[in-house]
Coordinates of C-alpha atoms in Angstrom, one line a residue:
M1187 CA 119.7 132.4 173.5
T1188 CA 118.3 134.3 176.5
S1189 CA 115.2 134.4 178.0
L1190 CA 114.3 137.7 177.0
L1191 CA 115.4 136.9 173.4
K1192 CA 113.3 133.6 173.4
V1193 CA 110.1 135.7 174.5
S1194 CA 110.6 138.1 171.6
N1195 CA 111.1 135.6 169.2
K1196 CA 107.8 133.8 170.2
A1197 CA 105.9 137.3 170.5
C1198 CA 107.3 138.2 166.9
S1199 CA 106.3 134.7 165.3
L1200 CA 103.0 134.9 166.8
Y1201 CA 102.6 138.3 165.2
A1202 CA 103.6 137.1 161.9
A1203 CA 101.0 134.4 162.0
T1204 CA 98.2 136.5 163.0
V1205 CA 98.4 140.2 162.6
G1206 CA 101.3 140.2 160.1
K1207 CA 99.5 137.7 158.0
Y1208 CA 97.1 140.1 156.8
S1209 CA 98.9 143.9 157.0
G1210 CA 102.5 143.0 155.8
H1211 CA 105.2 145.5 156.1
D1212 CA 108.2 147.0 154.7
I1213 CA 112.1 146.4 155.9
I1214 CA 115.7 146.8 155.3
L1215 CA 118.2 144.5 156.4
C1216 CA 121.9 145.5 157.1
Y1217 CA 125.0 143.0 156.5
H1218 CA 128.7 143.9 157.0
S1219 CA 130.6 140.7 156.0
V1220 CA 130.0 137.2 154.7
R1221 CA 132.5 134.7 154.9
D1222 CA 133.4 131.4 153.2
I1223 CA 136.0 129.4 155.5
S1224 CA 137.1 127.4 152.6
R1225 CA 138.6 130.4 151.0
P1226 CA 141.4 132.5 152.3
I1227 CA 140.8 136.0 153.7
R1228 CA 142.3 139.3 152.2
G1229 CA 144.2 141.2 154.9
W1230 CA 143.0 141.1 158.1
L1231 CA 139.3 140.4 159.3
G1232 CA 138.1 139.1 162.4
S1233 CA 136.0 136.0 161.9
S1234 CA 134.0 137.0 164.8
R1235 CA 132.7 139.9 162.4
S1236 CA 131.7 137.6 159.3
L1237 CA 128.4 135.9 158.8
D1238 CA 129.2 132.2 157.8
S1239 CA 128.4 131.8 154.0
I1240 CA 126.1 128.8 154.3
V1241 CA 124.0 130.4 156.7
F1242 CA 123.7 133.5 154.5
D1243 CA 122.6 131.3 151.8
R1244 CA 120.1 129.8 154.0
Q1245 CA 118.9 132.9 154.7
M1246 CA 118.6 134.4 151.3
S1247 CA 116.9 131.1 150.0
W1248 CA 114.1 131.6 152.6
L1249 CA 113.7 135.3 152.3
S1250 CA 113.3 135.1 148.5
S1251 CA 110.5 132.4 149.4
V1252 CA 108.6 134.1 151.6
A1253 CA 109.1 137.5 150.8
E1254 CA 109.2 140.4 147.8
V1255 CA 113.0 141.3 147.7
V1256 CA 113.4 144.5 145.9
S1257 CA 116.2 147.0 145.6
L1258 CA 116.3 149.8 148.1
S1259 CA 115.2 152.6 146.0
E1260 CA 112.0 150.4 144.8
L1261 CA 111.1 149.9 148.6
L1262 CA 111.8 153.6 149.6
Q1263 CA 110.2 155.2 146.7
R1264 CA 107.1 152.8 145.2
P1265 CA 104.2 152.5 147.6
R1266 CA 103.3 148.7 148.8
T1267 CA 100.4 146.8 147.5
G1268 CA 99.1 143.8 148.8
T1269 CA 99.7 142.3 151.9
R1270 CA 103.0 140.4 151.2
I1271 CA 106.3 141.4 153.2
R1272 CA 108.6 143.5 151.1
V1273 CA 112.7 143.6 152.2
A1274 CA 115.5 145.4 150.8
V1275 CA 119.1 144.0 151.4
T1276 CA 122.1 146.2 152.0
F1277 CA 126.0 145.8 153.0
D1278 CA 127.9 148.3 154.6
D1279 CA 131.7 149.2 154.7
G1280 CA 133.0 147.5 151.5
Y1281 CA 134.7 144.3 152.3
F1282 CA 136.1 142.2 149.7
D1283 CA 133.9 139.0 150.5
N1284 CA 130.8 141.1 149.6
I1285 CA 132.1 140.6 146.0
D1286 CA 133.7 137.4 146.7
V1287 CA 131.0 135.6 148.5
A1288 CA 128.0 137.4 149.2
I1289 CA 127.2 138.9 145.7
P1290 CA 127.1 135.3 143.7
I1291 CA 124.8 134.0 146.5
L1292 CA 122.6 137.1 146.2
R1293 CA 122.2 136.8 142.4
Q1294 CA 121.5 132.8 142.4
Y1295 CA 118.4 134.1 144.0
G1296 CA 118.2 137.3 142.0
I1297 CA 118.4 139.6 145.2
P1298 CA 119.3 143.5 144.4
I1299 CA 121.7 145.3 147.0
T1300 CA 122.8 148.7 148.0
W1301 CA 126.4 148.7 148.8
F1302 CA 127.2 151.4 151.2
V1303 CA 131.3 152.1 151.1
A1304 CA 133.5 153.9 153.3
T1305 CA 135.8 154.9 150.4
D1306 CA 139.0 155.6 152.6
F1307 CA 139.4 151.8 152.8
I1308 CA 139.4 150.8 149.2
D1309 CA 142.0 153.3 148.2
N1310 CA 144.6 152.7 151.2
A1311 CA 145.1 149.2 151.7
D1312 CA 147.2 149.7 154.5
L1313 CA 144.3 151.6 156.5
V1314 CA 142.7 149.1 158.7
P1315 CA 139.6 149.7 160.5
W1316 CA 139.9 150.2 164.2
W1317 CA 137.4 147.4 165.1
D1318 CA 139.7 145.2 162.8
L1319 CA 142.4 146.3 164.9
I1320 CA 140.9 145.5 168.2
D1321 CA 139.9 141.9 166.8
L1322 CA 143.6 141.5 165.6
T1323 CA 144.9 142.7 168.8
L1324 CA 142.4 140.0 171.0
A1325 CA 143.6 137.0 168.4
E1326 CA 147.2 137.9 167.8
C1327 CA 148.8 140.0 170.3
Y1328 CA 150.4 138.6 173.5
E1329 CA 152.3 141.8 174.8
P1330 CA 150.6 144.9 176.5
V1331 CA 149.2 147.9 174.5
E1332 CA 149.8 151.0 175.7
F1333 CA 147.4 154.1 175.0
T1334 CA 149.0 157.9 175.5
V1335 CA 145.6 159.5 174.6
D1336 CA 144.3 161.8 177.6
G1337 CA 141.2 160.1 179.2
I1338 CA 142.4 156.2 178.4
K1339 CA 146.2 156.7 179.4
G1340 CA 147.2 153.1 180.8
I1341 CA 148.7 149.8 179.7
Y1342 CA 146.3 147.0 178.9
D1343 CA 147.5 143.3 178.5
P1344 CA 145.3 141.4 176.1
T1345 CA 146.4 137.9 178.0
V1346 CA 144.6 139.5 181.3
V1347 CA 141.1 138.7 181.6
A1348 CA 140.0 142.1 182.8
D1349 CA 142.2 144.0 180.2
R1350 CA 140.9 141.7 177.4
Q1351 CA 137.2 143.0 178.5
W1352 CA 138.0 146.3 178.5
L1353 CA 139.7 146.0 174.9
N1354 CA 137.0 144.2 173.4
T1355 CA 134.0 146.3 175.2
R1356 CA 134.8 149.3 176.7
L1357 CA 137.5 150.6 174.2
R1358 CA 135.0 149.9 171.0
M1359 CA 132.5 152.2 172.9
I1360 CA 135.1 154.8 173.3
L1361 CA 136.0 154.5 169.7
K1362 CA 132.5 154.8 168.6
S1363 CA 131.8 158.2 170.7
T1364 CA 134.9 160.0 170.1
G1365 CA 136.2 162.9 167.8
L1366 CA 138.5 162.4 164.5
L1367 CA 141.5 163.4 166.1
Q1368 CA 141.2 161.4 169.3
R1369 CA 140.1 158.5 167.4
D1370 CA 143.0 158.6 164.7
A1371 CA 145.4 159.1 168.1
I1372 CA 144.2 156.0 169.7
I1373 CA 144.4 153.7 166.4
E1374 CA 147.9 155.0 166.0
D1375 CA 148.7 153.6 169.5
M1376 CA 147.0 150.1 168.4
R1377 CA 149.0 149.9 165.5
Y1378 CA 152.5 150.9 167.2
A1379 CA 151.5 148.1 169.4
I1380 CA 150.6 145.8 166.8
S1381 CA 153.8 146.7 164.8
R1382 CA 156.1 145.7 167.6
Q1383 CA 154.7 142.2 167.7
H1384 CA 153.6 141.5 164.1
T1385 CA 154.0 142.9 160.4
L1386 CA 150.7 145.1 160.1
P1387 CA 148.5 143.6 157.9
T1388 CA 146.4 145.1 154.8
N1389 CA 142.8 145.7 155.3
S1390 CA 139.9 143.5 153.9
Y1391 CA 138.5 146.1 151.8
A1392 CA 137.5 145.4 148.2
R1393 CA 139.7 147.7 145.5
E1394 CA 138.3 150.1 143.0
E1395 CA 138.5 147.7 140.0
E1396 CA 136.7 145.2 141.8
I1397 CA 134.0 147.2 142.7
K1398 CA 134.0 148.7 139.1
S1399 CA 133.7 144.8 137.7
V1400 CA 131.0 143.8 139.6
L1401 CA 128.7 146.9 139.0
Q1402 CA 128.5 145.7 135.5
G1403 CA 125.6 143.3 136.7
G1404 CA 123.3 146.1 137.1
D1405 CA 121.8 144.9 140.5
I1406 CA 124.3 146.8 142.7
E1407 CA 123.6 150.1 143.7
L1408 CA 126.5 152.0 145.3
G1409 CA 125.7 154.1 148.6
G1410 CA 127.7 156.6 150.4
H1411 CA 129.1 155.7 153.6
T1412 CA 131.5 158.6 154.5
G1413 CA 135.8 158.7 153.7
S1414 CA 137.1 157.1 156.8
H1415 CA 133.6 155.7 158.8
P1416 CA 133.6 158.4 161.8
N1417 CA 130.6 158.9 164.2
V1418 CA 129.0 161.7 162.2
A1419 CA 127.1 163.4 165.1
L1420 CA 130.4 163.9 166.7
C1421 CA 132.0 165.7 163.4
S1422 CA 132.2 169.6 162.9
S1423 CA 130.2 170.9 160.4
D1424 CA 133.6 171.2 158.2
E1425 CA 134.8 167.4 159.1
L1426 CA 130.9 166.6 158.2
K1427 CA 131.0 167.8 154.5
A1428 CA 134.5 166.7 153.8
E1429 CA 133.5 163.2 155.1
I1430 CA 130.4 162.9 153.1
N1431 CA 131.6 164.6 150.2
R1432 CA 134.5 162.5 149.7
G1433 CA 133.1 159.5 150.2
K1434 CA 130.3 160.2 147.4
I1435 CA 132.7 162.2 144.8
R1436 CA 134.9 159.1 145.1
L1437 CA 132.2 156.2 144.3
E1438 CA 130.5 158.4 141.4
K1439 CA 133.8 158.5 139.8
I1440 CA 134.3 154.8 140.2
S1441 CA 130.6 153.9 139.1
G1442 CA 130.1 157.0 136.8
Q1443 CA 126.7 157.4 138.3
S1444 CA 125.0 159.6 140.9
L1445 CA 124.5 158.4 144.4
N1446 CA 121.3 158.0 146.2
W1447 CA 121.6 157.0 149.5
F1448 CA 123.6 157.3 152.3
A1449 CA 124.2 154.9 155.4
Y1450 CA 125.4 156.8 159.0
P1451 CA 128.4 154.8 160.1
F1452 CA 127.8 152.7 163.3
G1453 CA 123.9 154.0 162.5
G1454 CA 122.7 153.8 166.2
R1455 CA 121.1 156.4 168.1
G1456 CA 123.9 158.2 168.7
A1457 CA 125.4 157.8 165.4
F1458 CA 123.6 160.6 163.8
S1459 CA 122.1 164.0 164.3
P1460 CA 119.8 166.7 162.7
S1461 CA 122.8 168.3 161.4
A1462 CA 124.3 165.4 159.8
A1463 CA 121.0 164.7 158.1
K1464 CA 121.1 168.3 156.7
A1465 CA 124.6 167.4 155.6
V1466 CA 123.6 164.6 154.0
Q1467 CA 120.8 166.2 152.2
E1468 CA 122.8 169.1 151.2
A1469 CA 125.6 166.7 149.5
G1470 CA 122.6 165.6 147.4
F1471 CA 121.5 162.1 148.5
N1472 CA 117.8 161.3 148.7
G1473 CA 117.7 159.5 152.1
A1474 CA 119.8 158.2 154.6
C1475 CA 119.8 154.6 156.5
S1476 CA 120.2 154.3 160.2
L1477 CA 120.6 150.9 162.1
V1478 CA 117.8 151.7 164.3
S1479 CA 115.3 149.2 164.3
G1480 CA 112.0 150.0 162.5
T1481 CA 109.5 149.2 159.4
V1482 CA 109.3 151.6 156.4
S1483 CA 106.5 153.3 154.7
M1484 CA 105.9 156.4 152.5
K1485 CA 106.0 158.3 155.5
T1486 CA 109.3 157.4 157.0
E1487 CA 111.7 160.4 157.7
K1488 CA 114.1 160.0 154.8
Y1489 CA 117.2 160.7 156.4
M1490 CA 116.4 158.5 159.4
I1491 CA 115.5 155.6 157.8
P1492 CA 115.3 152.3 160.1
R1493 CA 117.1 149.2 159.2
Y1494 CA 117.8 145.9 161.0
A1495 CA 121.5 144.7 161.4
I1496 CA 122.1 141.2 161.1
S1497 CA 124.6 139.9 163.3
P1498 CA 127.0 136.8 162.6
N1499 CA 125.5 134.7 165.6
M1500 CA 122.1 135.1 164.8
T1501 CA 119.9 131.6 164.6
M1502 CA 117.8 131.3 161.7
E1503 CA 114.9 131.1 164.2
T1504 CA 115.8 134.8 165.3
F1505 CA 116.4 135.9 161.4
K1506 CA 112.5 134.6 160.7
A1507 CA 111.4 136.3 164.0
R1508 CA 113.2 139.9 162.9
V1509 CA 111.7 139.4 159.2
L1510 CA 108.1 138.2 160.0
G1511 CA 107.7 140.1 163.3
A1512 CA 109.3 143.1 162.5
P1513 CA 106.9 145.9 163.6
L1514 CA 106.3 144.2 166.9
Y1515 CA 110.4 143.7 167.0
A1516 CA 110.8 147.4 166.7
G1517 CA 108.5 148.2 169.6
L1518 CA 110.2 145.6 171.9
E1519 CA 113.7 147.0 170.6
S1520 CA 113.0 150.2 171.5
L1521 CA 111.5 149.3 175.1
R1522 CA 114.7 147.4 175.3
S1523 CA 116.9 150.5 174.8
S1524 CA 114.9 152.7 177.0
I1525 CA 115.5 150.4 179.7
S1526 CA 119.3 150.3 179.0
M1527 CA 119.4 154.1 178.6
S1528 CA 117.7 154.0 182.1
S1529 CA 120.3 151.8 183.4
V1530 CA 123.3 154.1 182.1
R1531 CA 121.8 157.0 183.7
K1532 CA 121.6 155.3 187.0
Y1533 CA 125.1 153.3 186.8
G1534 CA 126.9 155.9 184.9
K1535 CA 128.6 155.5 181.5
G1536 CA 130.7 153.0 182.2
F1537 CA 127.7 150.5 182.5
V1538 CA 127.6 148.0 179.8
G1539 CA 124.0 147.0 179.4

């Protein structure tokens, strides 16, 4: 744990024991994948992206003991009363282990969730998202990957340290900040390189009938997450409408219900825009969630709702500090982001803070 993180955690814990003890706050947590290592994984999913099920169980057990855990709709639409923390739990993307592993744990503690699903992956098992393709390349490939796309043309060998670092850091940044055509061209280059060494795997997403089945419990609300999981801030007007509406229509057909909430793919400060928010609103959503840290209130901008991303390597100490000291952490995170952006301006776009 870095010194800065230790200081942040201590500050948040102190906040929770003093100011937070008397004021309370509302927050939304975001997860992606929860893995039980004793069970086989469907298709390909890099283990580094998945939170261990034992850790997730501990988090949910503790969370249910210290907070009022409510649905996203209740958190956003019913004003808080009292000083107890309120928390809503959300999942992004649509991985099968959400059904197989996470939801049974959530139901054990009576915790509802909103599940934001990118529909292209549930309808096409052969469509593996680019972040999982990168993980597959790093884990299973021992021959170079050649990129033919303008701007990144070159050959990168995952067995060479410098190339491996480029694939794991710089390529991720590029794919998060590029348009649909270039993104898809880069994905095709990766698929071709992998296919020369391995049979291309299926993805690790849930399928339509599995989603229908789990919705019968009434404690899971589906939310929009586009079709192909692009950076919506970089989409054209037509691409925005197509991505947002395709995902919404597909999930409404699966659930038989209208969707209320949307989550921006990636969700960081560069992953949504006023035009994207307008497109989400015009599609009929009541609001949209980001992955910018912050607490929620009745005054929160409904198309820039903050959430806290819970990473797979987060310690229990850090998790508690995030939940209990959320208002302070949001301020510290904003300061860190400002420092990071200053570094980017000083050292150039290639700088990784």
